[in-house]
């Protein structure tokens, strides 16, 4: 293979250069870059600063001006760096990527505010949704009715590609706050319009800059990487940081906005949060009953302490005297029940009531978590039996204030607190259980063997398995034999389900609701989970009569074959005696509705981007038809919802959530959606509270539009036939490369930093399911993450160009192009998929990919595999140009194009140094600096690209 030709590939539209509206962003980036440079000069010396600045200038010259001489000099310079110099350069560009992210986040908020002040509404905002619904004649009563039955639930998973240390996260949050403060200072100065105002703002800006310098100094001297592998406990704490900073304060504000838009009509608590950390056992031996209990204990501790702080603050605010406003009877009764005997407060019923409520919350905290409240006016006592009792007391306060004509006092704190209790309860977020079907099978087989019902359950065919499991479910007696020598897997699984039962009793039924079955391939996979629920006391009554299960049994369909069989498996499941009756009998927060999880990541790794998306689309259509048939058959609806297992990258189902939800097949949303948030996406979406609220707003807006504004016509049959043809050819091309090319796995493990990623201390779960180098055994997250690091981003586009070429051959070029352009213009599914492929190609870089390919020692293998990737890249690029009419990528996404134009020059040196250090490391240089430099570069590239995980 020839040496990689350096070129600023792929082309990105500059959109007329730096527009005036982007000037504040450019100023923020320059400010942060200057301060970082000052810190480097001060603490590392002039020589290091000069080296880093020279590298920056050369990289910018190449990227922005296609200066080939600068490119050659840059590569020579980077290649000659010592290990220590390389680490310093990597640290500088990594921190700059982090700072640029903060500046971009601030600019996103700034631009949103400008649009709102100008009265502009943007797609994805609730203002836009209200406008669309009004135009369609959908009234507020209809919207409130849909929300009454709706569920919108983003679910945070363990964050295995970018778990920041708390010290880094806190410093960056401070920098984000200081950038917002600079905008506020300038706004005040502009409003003042006087010279004195300018002098004041100059002092304020100087003080602000000094604080920014302090935080950047702190960052420079704070270790980015962890010394030890992340534990499940660390992952729990990381997830909870987003709840504390964003979800707990912002969710009530979003509800208030919705209620205001609906004219004050009450809105049901339809938006609820979920998470997996501590409950996701699939392939992670470190997750067990203990981590489940730990996660819920910490969740309860966080939310109860929030309630305690808010109740204390309410006590300061509600100083109303009964001498001036007589207390309504319910308030007086709550006040009289308080243990507060302080004579100074005898005429202050609200304060006395709140002190009693604080004491009850403090006792609840002690009982549920073992923690102690920060302050005690009276001793903790009489813990609340559940969140509903606490909410009832808050309603007494609310109703009393309204009755007294003081409704204004409910707005600042009391109503948000009431909403928080409705949404978060005492559990904060629903914690899902997830385990692989083979582990459930092992546990059930062990139970059946010791009970002498089936000595070799694994040897039975599917029909025989179903008969045995139904027999067990119909028998009210437990399977477990006292003192039987059960296998470890059996004891672990039973312990988890028992812990789930205890958690529901302790924290409320909303604490744990779902048991997700990874790799669902048969009906028996679902029945096995019902058997485990029965053994743990989570299945009640008599099968076929009045049976009820507490946990929703959630199949997860992941491979292409499993997606094709999903509706058939569920149809067979619901045809079994007792199953439909079981679900119909389920009460609130029980197995009274059906969730189905669809795996975007593994289906992509299995069949490529187009086939994965098309198979998901087909599965959703088939599932909707199935549940419509079941409703008609039984004469009553059976509520169901899809749970979308989306990742950060497009190759794992990522991409803009608003467009993704609107691209779902008609009739598959129905006010119900769960979806995972993973990878760097968690940080980019939810680290900043205001951006976090906007992203939650987008999920609500898209769900409402998909539910209440269905398409006016069915998808034409010729579109579906074309998609099927594209899928077949794309699948063949993808499988030919990834699974049928001899030596492809060797290429992958050499030409990407997958081995180095596996050594990063960023997750508690192994990178592979088994200790092999088979692509089949590799987890989807490190698979996508590795392709992002080497900038080929293969899972997000490979195969599409071959699909289009095959359709051209089948239909003729002109007919195929006309049809594909029509599909792109009129079919949201196809348009959204192409938009995502467009974004991925814009972030790819063949020249950098070729640089990584040089790490493959087998030259013939390198040429064969990279040559195939390069050819398909050009085919896909040409196909997009033909269909969209744009030769350049991101022609319709100016914001992302701008972001890439700013970022790429600062990411390039990280790639070059990553390859150089990997080469040294694999050649035997095991120095700690080399290893640390590689890991820092992985962090920097991920931060710069923002959705590689």
PDB file of N, CA, C and O in Angstrom, residues 68-115:
ATOM      1  N   UNK A  68       0.531  21.586   2.011  1.00  0.00           N
ATOM      2  CA  UNK A  68       1.203  20.286   2.044  1.00  0.00           C
ATOM      3  C   UNK A  68       2.562  20.379   2.737  1.00  0.00           C
ATOM      4  O   UNK A  68       2.989  19.436   3.414  1.00  0.00           O
ATOM      5  N   UNK A  69       3.255  21.496   2.566  1.00  0.00           N
ATOM      6  CA  UNK A  69       4.557  21.636   3.219  1.00  0.00           C
ATOM      7  C   UNK A  69       4.385  21.664   4.741  1.00  0.00           C
ATOM      8  O   UNK A  69       5.175  21.053   5.467  1.00  0.00           O
ATOM      9  N   UNK A  70       3.349  22.339   5.215  1.00  0.00           N
ATOM     10  CA  UNK A  70       3.090  22.348   6.658  1.00  0.00           C
ATOM     11  C   UNK A  70       2.782  20.940   7.158  1.00  0.00           C
ATOM     12  O   UNK A  70       3.210  20.545   8.250  1.00  0.00           O
ATOM     13  N   UNK A  71       2.074  20.170   6.351  1.00  0.00           N
ATOM     14  CA  UNK A  71       1.743  18.802   6.734  1.00  0.00           C
ATOM     15  C   UNK A  71       3.003  17.964   6.885  1.00  0.00           C
ATOM     16  O   UNK A  71       3.167  17.209   7.854  1.00  0.00           O
ATOM     17  N   UNK A  72       3.930  18.086   5.926  1.00  0.00           N
ATOM     18  CA  UNK A  72       5.183  17.310   5.994  1.00  0.00           C
ATOM     19  C   UNK A  72       6.009  17.721   7.207  1.00  0.00           C
ATOM     20  O   UNK A  72       6.563  16.876   7.930  1.00  0.00           O
ATOM     21  N   UNK A  73       6.104  19.009   7.440  1.00  0.00           N
ATOM     22  CA  UNK A  73       6.888  19.478   8.592  1.00  0.00           C
ATOM     23  C   UNK A  73       6.255  19.027   9.905  1.00  0.00           C
ATOM     24  O   UNK A  73       6.952  18.644  10.856  1.00  0.00           O
ATOM     25  N   UNK A  74       4.917  19.068   9.973  1.00  0.00           N
ATOM     26  CA  UNK A  74       4.214  18.628  11.174  1.00  0.00           C
ATOM     27  C   UNK A  74       4.529  17.167  11.483  1.00  0.00           C
ATOM     28  O   UNK A  74       4.834  16.812  12.630  1.00  0.00           O
ATOM     29  N   UNK A  75       4.487  16.313  10.476  1.00  0.00           N
ATOM     30  CA  UNK A  75       4.739  14.889  10.702  1.00  0.00           C
ATOM     31  C   UNK A  75       6.172  14.644  11.146  1.00  0.00           C
ATOM     32  O   UNK A  75       6.430  13.820  12.044  1.00  0.00           O
ATOM     33  N   UNK A  76       7.139  15.351  10.524  1.00  0.00           N
ATOM     34  CA  UNK A  76       8.541  15.208  10.939  1.00  0.00           C
ATOM     35  C   UNK A  76       8.718  15.635  12.381  1.00  0.00           C
ATOM     36  O   UNK A  76       9.399  14.964  13.176  1.00  0.00           O
ATOM     37  N   UNK A  77       8.096  16.736  12.732  1.00  0.00           N
ATOM     38  CA  UNK A  77       8.228  17.278  14.088  1.00  0.00           C
ATOM     39  C   UNK A  77       7.645  16.312  15.120  1.00  0.00           C
ATOM     40  O   UNK A  77       8.274  16.027  16.153  1.00  0.00           O
ATOM     41  N   UNK A  78       6.455  15.808  14.862  1.00  0.00           N
ATOM     42  CA  UNK A  78       5.797  14.905  15.815  1.00  0.00           C
ATOM     43  C   UNK A  78       6.561  13.593  15.946  1.00  0.00           C
ATOM     44  O   UNK A  78       6.679  13.026  17.045  1.00  0.00           O
ATOM     45  N   UNK A  79       7.080  13.090  14.828  1.00  0.00           N
ATOM     46  CA  UNK A  79       7.817  11.824  14.853  1.00  0.00           C
ATOM     47  C   UNK A  79       9.084  11.921  15.693  1.00  0.00           C
ATOM     48  O   UNK A  79       9.517  10.937  16.320  1.00  0.00           O
ATOM     49  N   UNK A  80       9.673  13.120  15.749  1.00  0.00           N
ATOM     50  CA  UNK A  80      10.953  13.294  16.452  1.00  0.00           C
ATOM     51  C   UNK A  80      10.805  13.581  17.939  1.00  0.00           C
ATOM     52  O   UNK A  80      11.799  13.664  18.659  1.00  0.00           O
ATOM     53  N   UNK A  81       9.583  13.732  18.433  1.00  0.00           N
ATOM     54  CA  UNK A  81       9.396  14.075  19.845  1.00  0.00           C
ATOM     55  C   UNK A  81       9.837  12.939  20.758  1.00  0.00           C
ATOM     56  O   UNK A  81       9.632  11.757  20.453  1.00  0.00           O
ATOM     57  N   UNK A  82      10.404  13.308  21.897  1.00  0.00           N
ATOM     58  CA  UNK A  82      10.685  12.306  22.927  1.00  0.00           C
ATOM     59  C   UNK A  82       9.374  11.874  23.564  1.00  0.00           C
ATOM     60  O   UNK A  82       8.334  12.514  23.382  1.00  0.00           O
ATOM     61  N   UNK A  83       9.419  10.799  24.347  1.00  0.00           N
ATOM     62  CA  UNK A  83       8.213  10.330  25.025  1.00  0.00           C
ATOM     63  C   UNK A  83       7.628  11.428  25.917  1.00  0.00           C
ATOM     64  O   UNK A  83       6.413  11.666  25.921  1.00  0.00           O
ATOM     65  N   UNK A  84       8.507  12.112  26.658  1.00  0.00           N
ATOM     66  CA  UNK A  84       8.035  13.152  27.579  1.00  0.00           C
ATOM     67  C   UNK A  84       7.433  14.321  26.804  1.00  0.00           C
ATOM     68  O   UNK A  84       6.390  14.879  27.189  1.00  0.00           O
ATOM     69  N   UNK A  85       8.085  14.715  25.701  1.00  0.00           N
ATOM     70  CA  UNK A  85       7.545  15.815  24.900  1.00  0.00           C
ATOM     71  C   UNK A  85       6.184  15.424  24.305  1.00  0.00           C
ATOM     72  O   UNK A  85       5.250  16.233  24.276  1.00  0.00           O
ATOM     73  N   UNK A  86       6.085  14.188  23.843  1.00  0.00           N
ATOM     74  CA  UNK A  86       4.825  13.727  23.256  1.00  0.00           C
ATOM     75  C   UNK A  86       3.689  13.810  24.266  1.00  0.00           C
ATOM     76  O   UNK A  86       2.571  14.248  23.937  1.00  0.00           O
ATOM     77  N   UNK A  87       3.955  13.411  25.503  1.00  0.00           N
ATOM     78  CA  UNK A  87       2.920  13.463  26.533  1.00  0.00           C
ATOM     79  C   UNK A  87       2.494  14.901  26.793  1.00  0.00           C
ATOM     80  O   UNK A  87       1.302  15.199  26.934  1.00  0.00           O
ATOM     81  N   UNK A  88       3.440  15.825  26.841  1.00  0.00           N
ATOM     82  CA  UNK A  88       3.097  17.241  27.065  1.00  0.00           C
ATOM     83  C   UNK A  88       2.227  17.778  25.935  1.00  0.00           C
ATOM     84  O   UNK A  88       1.239  18.490  26.176  1.00  0.00           O
ATOM     85  N   UNK A  89       2.587  17.453  24.705  1.00  0.00           N
ATOM     86  CA  UNK A  89       1.809  17.925  23.558  1.00  0.00           C
ATOM     87  C   UNK A  89       0.405  17.317  23.593  1.00  0.00           C
ATOM     88  O   UNK A  89      -0.598  18.006  23.371  1.00  0.00           O
ATOM     89  N   UNK A  90       0.323  16.027  23.890  1.00  0.00           N
ATOM     90  CA  UNK A  90      -0.981  15.350  23.949  1.00  0.00           C
ATOM     91  C   UNK A  90      -1.845  15.973  25.039  1.00  0.00           C
ATOM     92  O   UNK A  90      -3.036  16.223  24.837  1.00  0.00           O
ATOM     93  N   UNK A  91      -1.254  16.236  26.183  1.00  0.00           N
ATOM     94  CA  UNK A  91      -2.022  16.859  27.271  1.00  0.00           C
ATOM     95  C   UNK A  91      -2.565  18.214  26.832  1.00  0.00           C
ATOM     96  O   UNK A  91      -3.724  18.553  27.091  1.00  0.00           O
ATOM     97  N   UNK A  92      -1.750  18.990  26.155  1.00  0.00           N
ATOM     98  CA  UNK A  92      -2.178  20.332  25.742  1.00  0.00           C
ATOM     99  C   UNK A  92      -3.363  20.256  24.784  1.00  0.00           C
ATOM    100  O   UNK A  92      -4.374  20.953  24.967  1.00  0.00           O
ATOM    101  N   UNK A  93      -3.262  19.412  23.765  1.00  0.00           N
ATOM    102  CA  UNK A  93      -4.345  19.347  22.779  1.00  0.00           C
ATOM    103  C   UNK A  93      -5.575  18.641  23.339  1.00  0.00           C
ATOM    104  O   UNK A  93      -6.704  18.940  22.936  1.00  0.00           O
ATOM    105  N   UNK A  94      -5.383  17.726  24.282  1.00  0.00           N
ATOM    106  CA  UNK A  94      -6.530  17.079  24.929  1.00  0.00           C
ATOM    107  C   UNK A  94      -7.298  18.077  25.771  1.00  0.00           C
ATOM    108  O   UNK A  94      -8.537  18.157  25.693  1.00  0.00           O
ATOM    109  N   UNK A  95      -6.573  18.857  26.562  1.00  0.00           N
ATOM    110  CA  UNK A  95      -7.269  19.855  27.374  1.00  0.00           C
ATOM    111  C   UNK A  95      -7.933  20.914  26.503  1.00  0.00           C
ATOM    112  O   UNK A  95      -9.018  21.412  26.835  1.00  0.00           O
ATOM    113  N   UNK A  96      -7.293  21.242  25.375  1.00  0.00           N
ATOM    114  CA  UNK A  96      -7.938  22.205  24.501  1.00  0.00           C
ATOM    115  C   UNK A  96      -9.253  21.651  23.965  1.00  0.00           C
ATOM    116  O   UNK A  96     -10.244  22.392  23.847  1.00  0.00           O
ATOM    117  N   UNK A  97      -9.292  20.349  23.640  1.00  0.00           N
ATOM    118  CA  UNK A  97     -10.544  19.739  23.174  1.00  0.00           C
ATOM    119  C   UNK A  97     -11.623  19.858  24.234  1.00  0.00           C
ATOM    120  O   UNK A  97     -12.787  20.162  23.938  1.00  0.00           O
ATOM    121  N   UNK A  98     -11.251  19.618  25.474  1.00  0.00           N
ATOM    122  CA  UNK A  98     -12.221  19.736  26.568  1.00  0.00           C
ATOM    123  C   UNK A  98     -12.727  21.174  26.687  1.00  0.00           C
ATOM    124  O   UNK A  98     -13.930  21.415  26.875  1.00  0.00           O
ATOM    125  N   UNK A  99     -11.808  22.131  26.591  1.00  0.00           N
ATOM    126  CA  UNK A  99     -12.206  23.540  26.718  1.00  0.00           C
ATOM    127  C   UNK A  99     -13.061  23.979  25.527  1.00  0.00           C
ATOM    128  O   UNK A  99     -14.021  24.742  25.689  1.00  0.00           O
ATOM    129  N   UNK A 100     -12.735  23.489  24.336  1.00  0.00           N
ATOM    130  CA  UNK A 100     -13.534  23.832  23.158  1.00  0.00           C
ATOM    131  C   UNK A 100     -14.956  23.303  23.298  1.00  0.00           C
ATOM    132  O   UNK A 100     -15.917  23.950  22.877  1.00  0.00           O
ATOM    133  N   UNK A 101     -15.095  22.120  23.896  1.00  0.00           N
ATOM    134  CA  UNK A 101     -16.437  21.584  24.133  1.00  0.00           C
ATOM    135  C   UNK A 101     -17.259  22.532  25.003  1.00  0.00           C
ATOM    136  O   UNK A 101     -18.445  22.771  24.747  1.00  0.00           O
ATOM    137  N   UNK A 102     -16.633  23.049  26.050  1.00  0.00           N
ATOM    138  CA  UNK A 102     -17.333  23.964  26.945  1.00  0.00           C
ATOM    139  C   UNK A 102     -17.737  25.242  26.220  1.00  0.00           C
ATOM    140  O   UNK A 102     -18.846  25.760  26.420  1.00  0.00           O
ATOM    141  N   UNK A 103     -16.854  25.753  25.364  1.00  0.00           N
ATOM    142  CA  UNK A 103     -17.173  26.963  24.604  1.00  0.00           C
ATOM    143  C   UNK A 103     -18.326  26.699  23.634  1.00  0.00           C
ATOM    144  O   UNK A 103     -19.222  27.543  23.474  1.00  0.00           O
ATOM    145  N   UNK A 104     -18.316  25.538  22.996  1.00  0.00           N
ATOM    146  CA  UNK A 104     -19.397  25.214  22.057  1.00  0.00           C
ATOM    147  C   UNK A 104     -20.731  25.038  22.786  1.00  0.00           C
ATOM    148  O   UNK A 104     -21.782  25.456  22.289  1.00  0.00           O
ATOM    149  N   UNK A 105     -20.681  24.410  23.948  1.00  0.00           N
ATOM    150  CA  UNK A 105     -21.912  24.262  24.724  1.00  0.00           C
ATOM    151  C   UNK A 105     -22.492  25.628  25.082  1.00  0.00           C
ATOM    152  O   UNK A 105     -23.704  25.848  25.008  1.00  0.00           O
ATOM    153  N   UNK A 106     -21.612  26.527  25.488  1.00  0.00           N
ATOM    154  CA  UNK A 106     -22.070  27.875  25.845  1.00  0.00           C
ATOM    155  C   UNK A 106     -22.673  28.573  24.630  1.00  0.00           C
ATOM    156  O   UNK A 106     -23.698  29.250  24.726  1.00  0.00           O
ATOM    157  N   UNK A 107     -22.043  28.388  23.460  1.00  0.00           N
ATOM    158  CA  UNK A 107     -22.548  29.046  22.258  1.00  0.00           C
ATOM    159  C   UNK A 107     -23.887  28.452  21.843  1.00  0.00           C
ATOM    160  O   UNK A 107     -24.760  29.179  21.335  1.00  0.00           O
ATOM    161  N   UNK A 108     -24.062  27.164  22.048  1.00  0.00           N
ATOM    162  CA  UNK A 108     -25.350  26.532  21.743  1.00  0.00           C
ATOM    163  C   UNK A 108     -26.464  27.181  22.561  1.00  0.00           C
ATOM    164  O   UNK A 108     -27.537  27.513  22.027  1.00  0.00           O
ATOM    165  N   UNK A 109     -26.215  27.382  23.835  1.00  0.00           N
ATOM    166  CA  UNK A 109     -27.198  28.039  24.702  1.00  0.00           C
ATOM    167  C   UNK A 109     -27.417  29.482  24.263  1.00  0.00           C
ATOM    168  O   UNK A 109     -28.553  29.965  24.187  1.00  0.00           O
ATOM    169  N   UNK A 110     -26.342  30.146  23.930  1.00  0.00           N
ATOM    170  CA  UNK A 110     -26.398  31.552  23.517  1.00  0.00           C
ATOM    171  C   UNK A 110     -27.263  31.712  22.260  1.00  0.00           C
ATOM    172  O   UNK A 110     -28.125  32.586  22.193  1.00  0.00           O
ATOM    173  N   UNK A 111     -27.032  30.843  21.273  1.00  0.00           N
ATOM    174  CA  UNK A 111     -27.794  30.938  20.035  1.00  0.00           C
ATOM    175  C   UNK A 111     -29.262  30.599  20.261  1.00  0.00           C
ATOM    176  O   UNK A 111     -30.152  31.210  19.665  1.00  0.00           O
ATOM    177  N   UNK A 112     -29.521  29.637  21.156  1.00  0.00           N
ATOM    178  CA  UNK A 112     -30.916  29.288  21.454  1.00  0.00           C
ATOM    179  C   UNK A 112     -31.626  30.488  22.073  1.00  0.00           C
ATOM    180  O   UNK A 112     -32.781  30.787  21.742  1.00  0.00           O
ATOM    181  N   UNK A 113     -30.946  31.192  22.964  1.00  0.00           N
ATOM    182  CA  UNK A 113     -31.544  32.366  23.598  1.00  0.00           C
ATOM    183  C   UNK A 113     -31.817  33.469  22.572  1.00  0.00           C
ATOM    184  O   UNK A 113     -32.847  34.147  22.628  1.00  0.00           O
ATOM    185  N   UNK A 114     -30.911  33.641  21.620  1.00  0.00           N
ATOM    186  CA  UNK A 114     -31.108  34.653  20.582  1.00  0.00           C
ATOM    187  C   UNK A 114     -32.353  34.334  19.774  1.00  0.00           C
ATOM    188  O   UNK A 114     -33.186  35.214  19.495  1.00  0.00           O
ATOM    189  N   UNK A 115     -32.499  33.070  19.387  1.00  0.00           N
ATOM    190  CA  UNK A 115     -33.672  32.668  18.610  1.00  0.00           C
ATOM    191  C   UNK A 115     -34.958  32.881  19.404  1.00  0.00           C
ATOM    192  O   UNK A 115     -35.973  33.351  18.861  1.00  0.00           O
TER     193      UNK A 115
END
